[in-house]
XYZ file of C-alpha atoms in Angstrom:
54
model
C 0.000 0.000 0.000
C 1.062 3.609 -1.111
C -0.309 6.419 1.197
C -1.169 7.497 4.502
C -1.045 4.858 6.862
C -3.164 6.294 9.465
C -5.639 6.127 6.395
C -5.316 2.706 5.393
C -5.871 1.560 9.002
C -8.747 3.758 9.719
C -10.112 2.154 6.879
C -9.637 -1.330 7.352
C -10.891 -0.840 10.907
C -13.947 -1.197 9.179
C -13.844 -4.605 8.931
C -11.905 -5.546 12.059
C -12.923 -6.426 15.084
C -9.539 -5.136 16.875
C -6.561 -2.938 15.815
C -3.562 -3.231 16.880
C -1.125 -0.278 17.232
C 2.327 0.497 18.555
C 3.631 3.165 20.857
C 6.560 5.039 20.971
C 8.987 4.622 23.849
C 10.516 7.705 25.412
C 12.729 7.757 28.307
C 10.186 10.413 30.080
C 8.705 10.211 33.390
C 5.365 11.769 32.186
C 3.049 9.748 30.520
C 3.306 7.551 27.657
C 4.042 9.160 23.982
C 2.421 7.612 20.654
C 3.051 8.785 17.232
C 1.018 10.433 14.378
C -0.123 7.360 12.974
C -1.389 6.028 15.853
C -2.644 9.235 17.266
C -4.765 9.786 14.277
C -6.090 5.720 14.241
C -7.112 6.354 17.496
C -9.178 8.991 16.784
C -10.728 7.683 13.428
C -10.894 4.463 13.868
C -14.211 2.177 13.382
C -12.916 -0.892 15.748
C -11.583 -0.718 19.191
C -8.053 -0.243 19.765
C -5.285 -1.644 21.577
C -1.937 0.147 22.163
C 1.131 -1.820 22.198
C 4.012 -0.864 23.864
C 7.734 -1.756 22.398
């Protein structure tokens, strides 16, 4: 696939029942970080989500 991936997953959420993403790991004390493609999956997503970390 060519693109966006934040699109293509959005889209295929469509037809999933989960989606599996990854998150970034930073060496922070606050919080955990994710990136743009998961940030905007998480938000435009059609299937629940689940965050992985590294």
């Amino acid at each position: 696939m060519i693109g966006k991936g934040d699109s293509h997953l959005a889209e295929a959420s469509r037809d999933a029942s989960l989606v599996m993403v990854g998150r970034r790991e930073r060496r922070l004390s606050i919080g955990a970080a994710i990136g743009p493609v998961t940030h905007a999956v998480l938000h435009h997503a059609a299937a629940p989500i689940a965050a992985q970390e590294p």
